[in-house]
């Protein structure tokens, strides 16, 4: 019995890296996020949604950042034909030594210069920056929303924010890594992440004395117009979770103790937090008073040698569809149903 157990353990350890890396099925995902002019009377919270991006996958920064230090050291040996493989370090005589980790983005980078306005269509610069361990950014030739986007853009008040296509390994919820998505303008030169203007922050810090004047000033983190987390996972069915902030500059009246009310510039945050079960291949529309997102998850051919341990979606039947009010679920987002609010 012990011999059989030992043989099974050794066999598992000897499995090729690609089989171990692709134990879950891969899907292709395409999204289009847009803003629409809104004059809703809805009251938004005073603070934006908290975004924990430590464990999130970032497909955008490698494509838009410039002046990167150490990026070549941070990236592994990624090839177009082995986007889900683990490479190895070769000696001068051609023999392989220890395995090399898959491409993992910009973990070793020390200097990043981000654009002030993000491009709407985020495309891979090259194979190295596009391939991460569990997600791969794809080019424009894989996008399928072109006609739909063109129709939406002809509507008054619609402003495109982000359009991208990628493929990812679909894991169970406890193992899934969300994608960190951001788009639009960077407000960090004018506002803090909490919405207060930079000038207000300077006034607050000055009250603690002149020690802050002696400290080196770090460049503030970007405060994007659209910023959030998208988590797609597979538990028999596909599920989509959104945790987005859409920011809009305006004014706010504040009252300080013993002083009259003062109107200051303020960056409002409008949250979009949803959780929905979806079907692959169907186009889904996520609605919001000030923005919208169109999403499609498509089945794809699995990488060579991959044998997913978890089966793809089970065969669904019509009677087993999630019961969602019609206004909240639009599986086929005709542009007639996506009307911006009129002035």
mmCIF file with all atom_site columns, C-alpha atoms in Angstrom, residues 158-327:
data_model
loop_
_atom_site.group_PDB
_atom_site.id
_atom_site.type_symbol
_atom_site.label_atom_id
_atom_site.label_alt_id
_atom_site.label_comp_id
_atom_site.label_asym_id
_atom_site.label_entity_id
_atom_site.label_seq_id
_atom_site.pdbx_PDB_ins_code
_atom_site.Cartn_x
_atom_site.Cartn_y
_atom_site.Cartn_z
_atom_site.occupancy
_atom_site.B_iso_or_equiv
_atom_site.pdbx_formal_charge
_atom_site.auth_seq_id
_atom_site.auth_comp_id
_atom_site.auth_asym_id
_atom_site.auth_atom_id
_atom_site.pdbx_PDB_model_num
ATOM 1   C CA . UNK A 1 158 ? -21.861 58.141 -24.267 1.00 0.00 ? 158 UNK A CA 1
ATOM 2   C CA . UNK A 1 159 ? -18.131 58.350 -23.540 1.00 0.00 ? 159 UNK A CA 1
ATOM 3   C CA . UNK A 1 160 ? -15.930 55.272 -24.014 1.00 0.00 ? 160 UNK A CA 1
ATOM 4   C CA . UNK A 1 161 ? -13.693 54.365 -21.081 1.00 0.00 ? 161 UNK A CA 1
ATOM 5   C CA . UNK A 1 162 ? -12.165 50.929 -21.642 1.00 0.00 ? 162 UNK A CA 1
ATOM 6   C CA . UNK A 1 163 ? -12.228 48.149 -24.240 1.00 0.00 ? 163 UNK A CA 1
ATOM 7   C CA . UNK A 1 164 ? -10.022 45.078 -23.909 1.00 0.00 ? 164 UNK A CA 1
ATOM 8   C CA . UNK A 1 165 ? -9.935  41.341 -24.604 1.00 0.00 ? 165 UNK A CA 1
ATOM 9   C CA . UNK A 1 166 ? -7.985  38.707 -22.718 1.00 0.00 ? 166 UNK A CA 1
ATOM 10  C CA . UNK A 1 167 ? -7.950  35.025 -21.846 1.00 0.00 ? 167 UNK A CA 1
ATOM 11  C CA . UNK A 1 168 ? -7.730  33.761 -18.312 1.00 0.00 ? 168 UNK A CA 1
ATOM 12  C CA . UNK A 1 169 ? -7.723  30.625 -16.246 1.00 0.00 ? 169 UNK A CA 1
ATOM 13  C CA . UNK A 1 170 ? -11.124 30.277 -14.562 1.00 0.00 ? 170 UNK A CA 1
ATOM 14  C CA . UNK A 1 171 ? -10.629 29.180 -10.976 1.00 0.00 ? 171 UNK A CA 1
ATOM 15  C CA . UNK A 1 172 ? -13.042 28.627 -8.084  1.00 0.00 ? 172 UNK A CA 1
ATOM 16  C CA . UNK A 1 173 ? -13.954 31.711 -6.090  1.00 0.00 ? 173 UNK A CA 1
ATOM 17  C CA . UNK A 1 174 ? -11.510 31.112 -3.253  1.00 0.00 ? 174 UNK A CA 1
ATOM 18  C CA . UNK A 1 175 ? -8.605  30.811 -5.671  1.00 0.00 ? 175 UNK A CA 1
ATOM 19  C CA . UNK A 1 176 ? -9.665  33.360 -8.271  1.00 0.00 ? 176 UNK A CA 1
ATOM 20  C CA . UNK A 1 177 ? -7.643  36.550 -8.699  1.00 0.00 ? 177 UNK A CA 1
ATOM 21  C CA . UNK A 1 178 ? -9.588  39.675 -9.671  1.00 0.00 ? 178 UNK A CA 1
ATOM 22  C CA . UNK A 1 179 ? -8.384  41.947 -12.458 1.00 0.00 ? 179 UNK A CA 1
ATOM 23  C CA . UNK A 1 180 ? -7.514  45.529 -11.547 1.00 0.00 ? 180 UNK A CA 1
ATOM 24  C CA . UNK A 1 181 ? -9.102  47.747 -14.203 1.00 0.00 ? 181 UNK A CA 1
ATOM 25  C CA . UNK A 1 182 ? -8.711  51.514 -14.545 1.00 0.00 ? 182 UNK A CA 1
ATOM 26  C CA . UNK A 1 183 ? -9.424  54.027 -17.271 1.00 0.00 ? 183 UNK A CA 1
ATOM 27  C CA . UNK A 1 184 ? -9.980  57.662 -18.122 1.00 0.00 ? 184 UNK A CA 1
ATOM 28  C CA . UNK A 1 185 ? -8.241  60.671 -16.615 1.00 0.00 ? 185 UNK A CA 1
ATOM 29  C CA . UNK A 1 186 ? -5.824  60.625 -13.684 1.00 0.00 ? 186 UNK A CA 1
ATOM 30  C CA . UNK A 1 187 ? -7.045  63.203 -11.141 1.00 0.00 ? 187 UNK A CA 1
ATOM 31  C CA . UNK A 1 188 ? -4.104  62.811 -8.739  1.00 0.00 ? 188 UNK A CA 1
ATOM 32  C CA . UNK A 1 189 ? -2.689  66.275 -9.543  1.00 0.00 ? 189 UNK A CA 1
ATOM 33  C CA . UNK A 1 190 ? -5.919  67.884 -8.313  1.00 0.00 ? 190 UNK A CA 1
ATOM 34  C CA . UNK A 1 191 ? -7.601  65.438 -5.935  1.00 0.00 ? 191 UNK A CA 1
ATOM 35  C CA . UNK A 1 192 ? -6.879  62.828 -3.318  1.00 0.00 ? 192 UNK A CA 1
ATOM 36  C CA . UNK A 1 193 ? -8.397  59.355 -3.531  1.00 0.00 ? 193 UNK A CA 1
ATOM 37  C CA . UNK A 1 194 ? -10.936 60.335 -0.844  1.00 0.00 ? 194 UNK A CA 1
ATOM 38  C CA . UNK A 1 195 ? -12.274 63.144 -3.040  1.00 0.00 ? 195 UNK A CA 1
ATOM 39  C CA . UNK A 1 196 ? -10.744 66.121 -1.257  1.00 0.00 ? 196 UNK A CA 1
ATOM 40  C CA . UNK A 1 197 ? -8.664  68.564 -3.286  1.00 0.00 ? 197 UNK A CA 1
ATOM 41  C CA . UNK A 1 198 ? -4.882  68.477 -3.020  1.00 0.00 ? 198 UNK A CA 1
ATOM 42  C CA . UNK A 1 199 ? -4.877  72.022 -1.610  1.00 0.00 ? 199 UNK A CA 1
ATOM 43  C CA . UNK A 1 200 ? -7.051  70.857 1.288   1.00 0.00 ? 200 UNK A CA 1
ATOM 44  C CA . UNK A 1 201 ? -4.529  68.111 2.054   1.00 0.00 ? 201 UNK A CA 1
ATOM 45  C CA . UNK A 1 202 ? -1.676  70.646 2.096   1.00 0.00 ? 202 UNK A CA 1
ATOM 46  C CA . UNK A 1 203 ? -3.545  72.846 4.579   1.00 0.00 ? 203 UNK A CA 1
ATOM 47  C CA . UNK A 1 204 ? -4.164  69.874 6.861   1.00 0.00 ? 204 UNK A CA 1
ATOM 48  C CA . UNK A 1 205 ? -0.532  68.776 6.813   1.00 0.00 ? 205 UNK A CA 1
ATOM 49  C CA . UNK A 1 206 ? 0.754   72.281 7.538   1.00 0.00 ? 206 UNK A CA 1
ATOM 50  C CA . UNK A 1 207 ? -1.017  72.258 10.893  1.00 0.00 ? 207 UNK A CA 1
ATOM 51  C CA . UNK A 1 208 ? 1.441   69.594 12.102  1.00 0.00 ? 208 UNK A CA 1
ATOM 52  C CA . UNK A 1 209 ? 4.425   71.922 11.835  1.00 0.00 ? 209 UNK A CA 1
ATOM 53  C CA . UNK A 1 210 ? 7.260   72.326 9.382   1.00 0.00 ? 210 UNK A CA 1
ATOM 54  C CA . UNK A 1 211 ? 8.610   68.772 9.569   1.00 0.00 ? 211 UNK A CA 1
ATOM 55  C CA . UNK A 1 212 ? 6.687   67.828 6.418   1.00 0.00 ? 212 UNK A CA 1
ATOM 56  C CA . UNK A 1 213 ? 8.618   70.451 4.468   1.00 0.00 ? 213 UNK A CA 1
ATOM 57  C CA . UNK A 1 214 ? 11.816  68.519 5.171   1.00 0.00 ? 214 UNK A CA 1
ATOM 58  C CA . UNK A 1 215 ? 10.424  65.179 3.972   1.00 0.00 ? 215 UNK A CA 1
ATOM 59  C CA . UNK A 1 216 ? 10.816  64.151 0.302   1.00 0.00 ? 216 UNK A CA 1
ATOM 60  C CA . UNK A 1 217 ? 7.539   64.490 -1.591  1.00 0.00 ? 217 UNK A CA 1
ATOM 61  C CA . UNK A 1 218 ? 6.477   61.276 -3.303  1.00 0.00 ? 218 UNK A CA 1
ATOM 62  C CA . UNK A 1 219 ? 4.410   61.341 -6.448  1.00 0.00 ? 219 UNK A CA 1
ATOM 63  C CA . UNK A 1 220 ? 0.831   60.520 -5.445  1.00 0.00 ? 220 UNK A CA 1
ATOM 64  C CA . UNK A 1 221 ? -0.731  57.298 -6.657  1.00 0.00 ? 221 UNK A CA 1
ATOM 65  C CA . UNK A 1 222 ? -3.036  57.686 -9.668  1.00 0.00 ? 222 UNK A CA 1
ATOM 66  C CA . UNK A 1 223 ? -6.664  58.571 -8.980  1.00 0.00 ? 223 UNK A CA 1
ATOM 67  C CA . UNK A 1 224 ? -8.375  57.256 -12.088 1.00 0.00 ? 224 UNK A CA 1
ATOM 68  C CA . UNK A 1 225 ? -11.765 58.319 -13.354 1.00 0.00 ? 225 UNK A CA 1
ATOM 69  C CA . UNK A 1 226 ? -12.725 54.652 -13.560 1.00 0.00 ? 226 UNK A CA 1
ATOM 70  C CA . UNK A 1 227 ? -11.061 52.281 -11.126 1.00 0.00 ? 227 UNK A CA 1
ATOM 71  C CA . UNK A 1 228 ? -12.017 48.918 -9.730  1.00 0.00 ? 228 UNK A CA 1
ATOM 72  C CA . UNK A 1 229 ? -11.873 45.142 -9.567  1.00 0.00 ? 229 UNK A CA 1
ATOM 73  C CA . UNK A 1 230 ? -13.477 42.596 -11.880 1.00 0.00 ? 230 UNK A CA 1
ATOM 74  C CA . UNK A 1 231 ? -13.608 39.041 -10.581 1.00 0.00 ? 231 UNK A CA 1
ATOM 75  C CA . UNK A 1 232 ? -14.773 36.183 -12.811 1.00 0.00 ? 232 UNK A CA 1
ATOM 76  C CA . UNK A 1 233 ? -14.766 32.676 -11.371 1.00 0.00 ? 233 UNK A CA 1
ATOM 77  C CA . UNK A 1 234 ? -16.163 29.220 -12.119 1.00 0.00 ? 234 UNK A CA 1
ATOM 78  C CA . UNK A 1 235 ? -18.177 27.160 -9.631  1.00 0.00 ? 235 UNK A CA 1
ATOM 79  C CA . UNK A 1 236 ? -20.149 24.858 -11.968 1.00 0.00 ? 236 UNK A CA 1
ATOM 80  C CA . UNK A 1 237 ? -21.430 28.105 -13.480 1.00 0.00 ? 237 UNK A CA 1
ATOM 81  C CA . UNK A 1 238 ? -19.653 31.336 -14.319 1.00 0.00 ? 238 UNK A CA 1
ATOM 82  C CA . UNK A 1 239 ? -20.003 34.257 -11.927 1.00 0.00 ? 239 UNK A CA 1
ATOM 83  C CA . UNK A 1 240 ? -19.035 37.913 -12.350 1.00 0.00 ? 240 UNK A CA 1
ATOM 84  C CA . UNK A 1 241 ? -18.370 40.321 -9.490  1.00 0.00 ? 241 UNK A CA 1
ATOM 85  C CA . UNK A 1 242 ? -17.784 44.029 -10.056 1.00 0.00 ? 242 UNK A CA 1
ATOM 86  C CA . UNK A 1 243 ? -16.409 46.530 -7.565  1.00 0.00 ? 243 UNK A CA 1
ATOM 87  C CA . UNK A 1 244 ? -15.939 49.781 -9.498  1.00 0.00 ? 244 UNK A CA 1
ATOM 88  C CA . UNK A 1 245 ? -15.635 53.481 -8.697  1.00 0.00 ? 245 UNK A CA 1
ATOM 89  C CA . UNK A 1 246 ? -16.544 56.060 -11.339 1.00 0.00 ? 246 UNK A CA 1
ATOM 90  C CA . UNK A 1 247 ? -15.276 59.509 -10.365 1.00 0.00 ? 247 UNK A CA 1
ATOM 91  C CA . UNK A 1 248 ? -16.634 62.879 -11.425 1.00 0.00 ? 248 UNK A CA 1
ATOM 92  C CA . UNK A 1 249 ? -15.252 66.300 -10.508 1.00 0.00 ? 249 UNK A CA 1
ATOM 93  C CA . UNK A 1 250 ? -17.653 68.783 -8.947  1.00 0.00 ? 250 UNK A CA 1
ATOM 94  C CA . UNK A 1 251 ? -18.117 70.965 -5.900  1.00 0.00 ? 251 UNK A CA 1
ATOM 95  C CA . UNK A 1 252 ? -19.136 70.269 -2.332  1.00 0.00 ? 252 UNK A CA 1
ATOM 96  C CA . UNK A 1 253 ? -20.186 72.449 0.583   1.00 0.00 ? 253 UNK A CA 1
ATOM 97  C CA . UNK A 1 254 ? -18.359 71.730 3.828   1.00 0.00 ? 254 UNK A CA 1
ATOM 98  C CA . UNK A 1 255 ? -18.775 73.247 7.266   1.00 0.00 ? 255 UNK A CA 1
ATOM 99  C CA . UNK A 1 256 ? -15.902 73.666 9.704   1.00 0.00 ? 256 UNK A CA 1
ATOM 100 C CA . UNK A 1 257 ? -16.587 74.222 13.387  1.00 0.00 ? 257 UNK A CA 1
ATOM 101 C CA . UNK A 1 258 ? -17.096 77.895 14.111  1.00 0.00 ? 258 UNK A CA 1
ATOM 102 C CA . UNK A 1 259 ? -16.879 78.908 10.448  1.00 0.00 ? 259 UNK A CA 1
ATOM 103 C CA . UNK A 1 260 ? -19.465 79.445 7.712   1.00 0.00 ? 260 UNK A CA 1
ATOM 104 C CA . UNK A 1 261 ? -19.987 76.792 5.059   1.00 0.00 ? 261 UNK A CA 1
ATOM 105 C CA . UNK A 1 262 ? -17.373 76.749 2.303   1.00 0.00 ? 262 UNK A CA 1
ATOM 106 C CA . UNK A 1 263 ? -17.714 75.395 -1.220  1.00 0.00 ? 263 UNK A CA 1
ATOM 107 C CA . UNK A 1 264 ? -14.640 73.438 -2.330  1.00 0.00 ? 264 UNK A CA 1
ATOM 108 C CA . UNK A 1 265 ? -13.747 71.363 -5.404  1.00 0.00 ? 265 UNK A CA 1
ATOM 109 C CA . UNK A 1 266 ? -14.617 67.729 -4.768  1.00 0.00 ? 266 UNK A CA 1
ATOM 110 C CA . UNK A 1 267 ? -14.184 64.439 -6.648  1.00 0.00 ? 267 UNK A CA 1
ATOM 111 C CA . UNK A 1 268 ? -17.351 62.380 -6.290  1.00 0.00 ? 268 UNK A CA 1
ATOM 112 C CA . UNK A 1 269 ? -17.230 58.559 -6.502  1.00 0.00 ? 269 UNK A CA 1
ATOM 113 C CA . UNK A 1 270 ? -20.149 56.600 -7.893  1.00 0.00 ? 270 UNK A CA 1
ATOM 114 C CA . UNK A 1 271 ? -19.898 52.895 -6.960  1.00 0.00 ? 271 UNK A CA 1
ATOM 115 C CA . UNK A 1 272 ? -20.928 49.973 -9.157  1.00 0.00 ? 272 UNK A CA 1
ATOM 116 C CA . UNK A 1 273 ? -21.023 46.786 -7.106  1.00 0.00 ? 273 UNK A CA 1
ATOM 117 C CA . UNK A 1 274 ? -22.770 43.768 -8.579  1.00 0.00 ? 274 UNK A CA 1
ATOM 118 C CA . UNK A 1 275 ? -22.623 39.974 -8.435  1.00 0.00 ? 275 UNK A CA 1
ATOM 119 C CA . UNK A 1 276 ? -24.218 37.942 -11.218 1.00 0.00 ? 276 UNK A CA 1
ATOM 120 C CA . UNK A 1 277 ? -24.260 34.447 -12.602 1.00 0.00 ? 277 UNK A CA 1
ATOM 121 C CA . UNK A 1 278 ? -23.772 34.339 -16.361 1.00 0.00 ? 278 UNK A CA 1
ATOM 122 C CA . UNK A 1 279 ? -23.608 31.947 -19.291 1.00 0.00 ? 279 UNK A CA 1
ATOM 123 C CA . UNK A 1 280 ? -20.617 31.681 -21.565 1.00 0.00 ? 280 UNK A CA 1
ATOM 124 C CA . UNK A 1 281 ? -21.041 32.951 -25.152 1.00 0.00 ? 281 UNK A CA 1
ATOM 125 C CA . UNK A 1 282 ? -23.950 35.214 -24.146 1.00 0.00 ? 282 UNK A CA 1
ATOM 126 C CA . UNK A 1 283 ? -23.450 38.981 -24.083 1.00 0.00 ? 283 UNK A CA 1
ATOM 127 C CA . UNK A 1 284 ? -24.314 40.550 -20.739 1.00 0.00 ? 284 UNK A CA 1
ATOM 128 C CA . UNK A 1 285 ? -25.008 44.178 -19.908 1.00 0.00 ? 285 UNK A CA 1
ATOM 129 C CA . UNK A 1 286 ? -24.289 45.596 -16.447 1.00 0.00 ? 286 UNK A CA 1
ATOM 130 C CA . UNK A 1 287 ? -26.325 48.750 -15.873 1.00 0.00 ? 287 UNK A CA 1
ATOM 131 C CA . UNK A 1 288 ? -25.675 51.823 -13.716 1.00 0.00 ? 288 UNK A CA 1
ATOM 132 C CA . UNK A 1 289 ? -27.115 55.371 -13.689 1.00 0.00 ? 289 UNK A CA 1
ATOM 133 C CA . UNK A 1 290 ? -23.809 56.875 -14.845 1.00 0.00 ? 290 UNK A CA 1
ATOM 134 C CA . UNK A 1 291 ? -22.063 54.052 -16.703 1.00 0.00 ? 291 UNK A CA 1
ATOM 135 C CA . UNK A 1 292 ? -22.442 50.644 -18.262 1.00 0.00 ? 292 UNK A CA 1
ATOM 136 C CA . UNK A 1 293 ? -20.389 47.547 -18.983 1.00 0.00 ? 293 UNK A CA 1
ATOM 137 C CA . UNK A 1 294 ? -20.830 44.987 -21.743 1.00 0.00 ? 294 UNK A CA 1
ATOM 138 C CA . UNK A 1 295 ? -19.164 41.641 -21.087 1.00 0.00 ? 295 UNK A CA 1
ATOM 139 C CA . UNK A 1 296 ? -18.854 38.323 -22.860 1.00 0.00 ? 296 UNK A CA 1
ATOM 140 C CA . UNK A 1 297 ? -17.052 35.191 -21.671 1.00 0.00 ? 297 UNK A CA 1
ATOM 141 C CA . UNK A 1 298 ? -16.271 32.815 -24.525 1.00 0.00 ? 298 UNK A CA 1
ATOM 142 C CA . UNK A 1 299 ? -15.152 29.203 -24.467 1.00 0.00 ? 299 UNK A CA 1
ATOM 143 C CA . UNK A 1 300 ? -11.830 28.645 -26.172 1.00 0.00 ? 300 UNK A CA 1
ATOM 144 C CA . UNK A 1 301 ? -9.476  25.886 -27.240 1.00 0.00 ? 301 UNK A CA 1
ATOM 145 C CA . UNK A 1 302 ? -7.384  24.787 -24.294 1.00 0.00 ? 302 UNK A CA 1
ATOM 146 C CA . UNK A 1 303 ? -3.557  24.997 -24.403 1.00 0.00 ? 303 UNK A CA 1
ATOM 147 C CA . UNK A 1 304 ? -1.741  21.905 -25.690 1.00 0.00 ? 304 UNK A CA 1
ATOM 148 C CA . UNK A 1 305 ? -1.198  19.319 -22.997 1.00 0.00 ? 305 UNK A CA 1
ATOM 149 C CA . UNK A 1 306 ? -3.597  20.923 -20.537 1.00 0.00 ? 306 UNK A CA 1
ATOM 150 C CA . UNK A 1 307 ? -6.014  18.620 -18.762 1.00 0.00 ? 307 UNK A CA 1
ATOM 151 C CA . UNK A 1 308 ? -8.261  20.769 -16.559 1.00 0.00 ? 308 UNK A CA 1
ATOM 152 C CA . UNK A 1 309 ? -9.231  19.048 -13.312 1.00 0.00 ? 309 UNK A CA 1
ATOM 153 C CA . UNK A 1 310 ? -12.468 21.000 -13.180 1.00 0.00 ? 310 UNK A CA 1
ATOM 154 C CA . UNK A 1 311 ? -14.946 20.473 -15.977 1.00 0.00 ? 311 UNK A CA 1
ATOM 155 C CA . UNK A 1 312 ? -16.203 23.516 -17.877 1.00 0.00 ? 312 UNK A CA 1
ATOM 156 C CA . UNK A 1 313 ? -19.730 24.720 -17.249 1.00 0.00 ? 313 UNK A CA 1
ATOM 157 C CA . UNK A 1 314 ? -22.242 21.927 -16.917 1.00 0.00 ? 314 UNK A CA 1
ATOM 158 C CA . UNK A 1 315 ? -25.014 21.808 -19.478 1.00 0.00 ? 315 UNK A CA 1
ATOM 159 C CA . UNK A 1 316 ? -27.477 24.426 -18.380 1.00 0.00 ? 316 UNK A CA 1
ATOM 160 C CA . UNK A 1 317 ? -31.171 24.260 -19.087 1.00 0.00 ? 317 UNK A CA 1
ATOM 161 C CA . UNK A 1 318 ? -33.628 27.103 -19.448 1.00 0.00 ? 318 UNK A CA 1
ATOM 162 C CA . UNK A 1 319 ? -35.416 26.264 -16.178 1.00 0.00 ? 319 UNK A CA 1
ATOM 163 C CA . UNK A 1 320 ? -32.161 26.689 -14.277 1.00 0.00 ? 320 UNK A CA 1
ATOM 164 C CA . UNK A 1 321 ? -31.516 30.308 -15.219 1.00 0.00 ? 321 UNK A CA 1
ATOM 165 C CA . UNK A 1 322 ? -30.964 32.862 -12.430 1.00 0.00 ? 322 UNK A CA 1
ATOM 166 C CA . UNK A 1 323 ? -34.169 34.683 -11.624 1.00 0.00 ? 323 UNK A CA 1
ATOM 167 C CA . UNK A 1 324 ? -33.260 38.346 -12.032 1.00 0.00 ? 324 UNK A CA 1
ATOM 168 C CA . UNK A 1 325 ? -35.641 41.260 -12.651 1.00 0.00 ? 325 UNK A CA 1
ATOM 169 C CA . UNK A 1 326 ? -35.675 42.155 -16.366 1.00 0.00 ? 326 UNK A CA 1
ATOM 170 C CA . UNK A 1 327 ? -34.386 45.677 -15.694 1.00 0.00 ? 327 UNK A CA 1
#
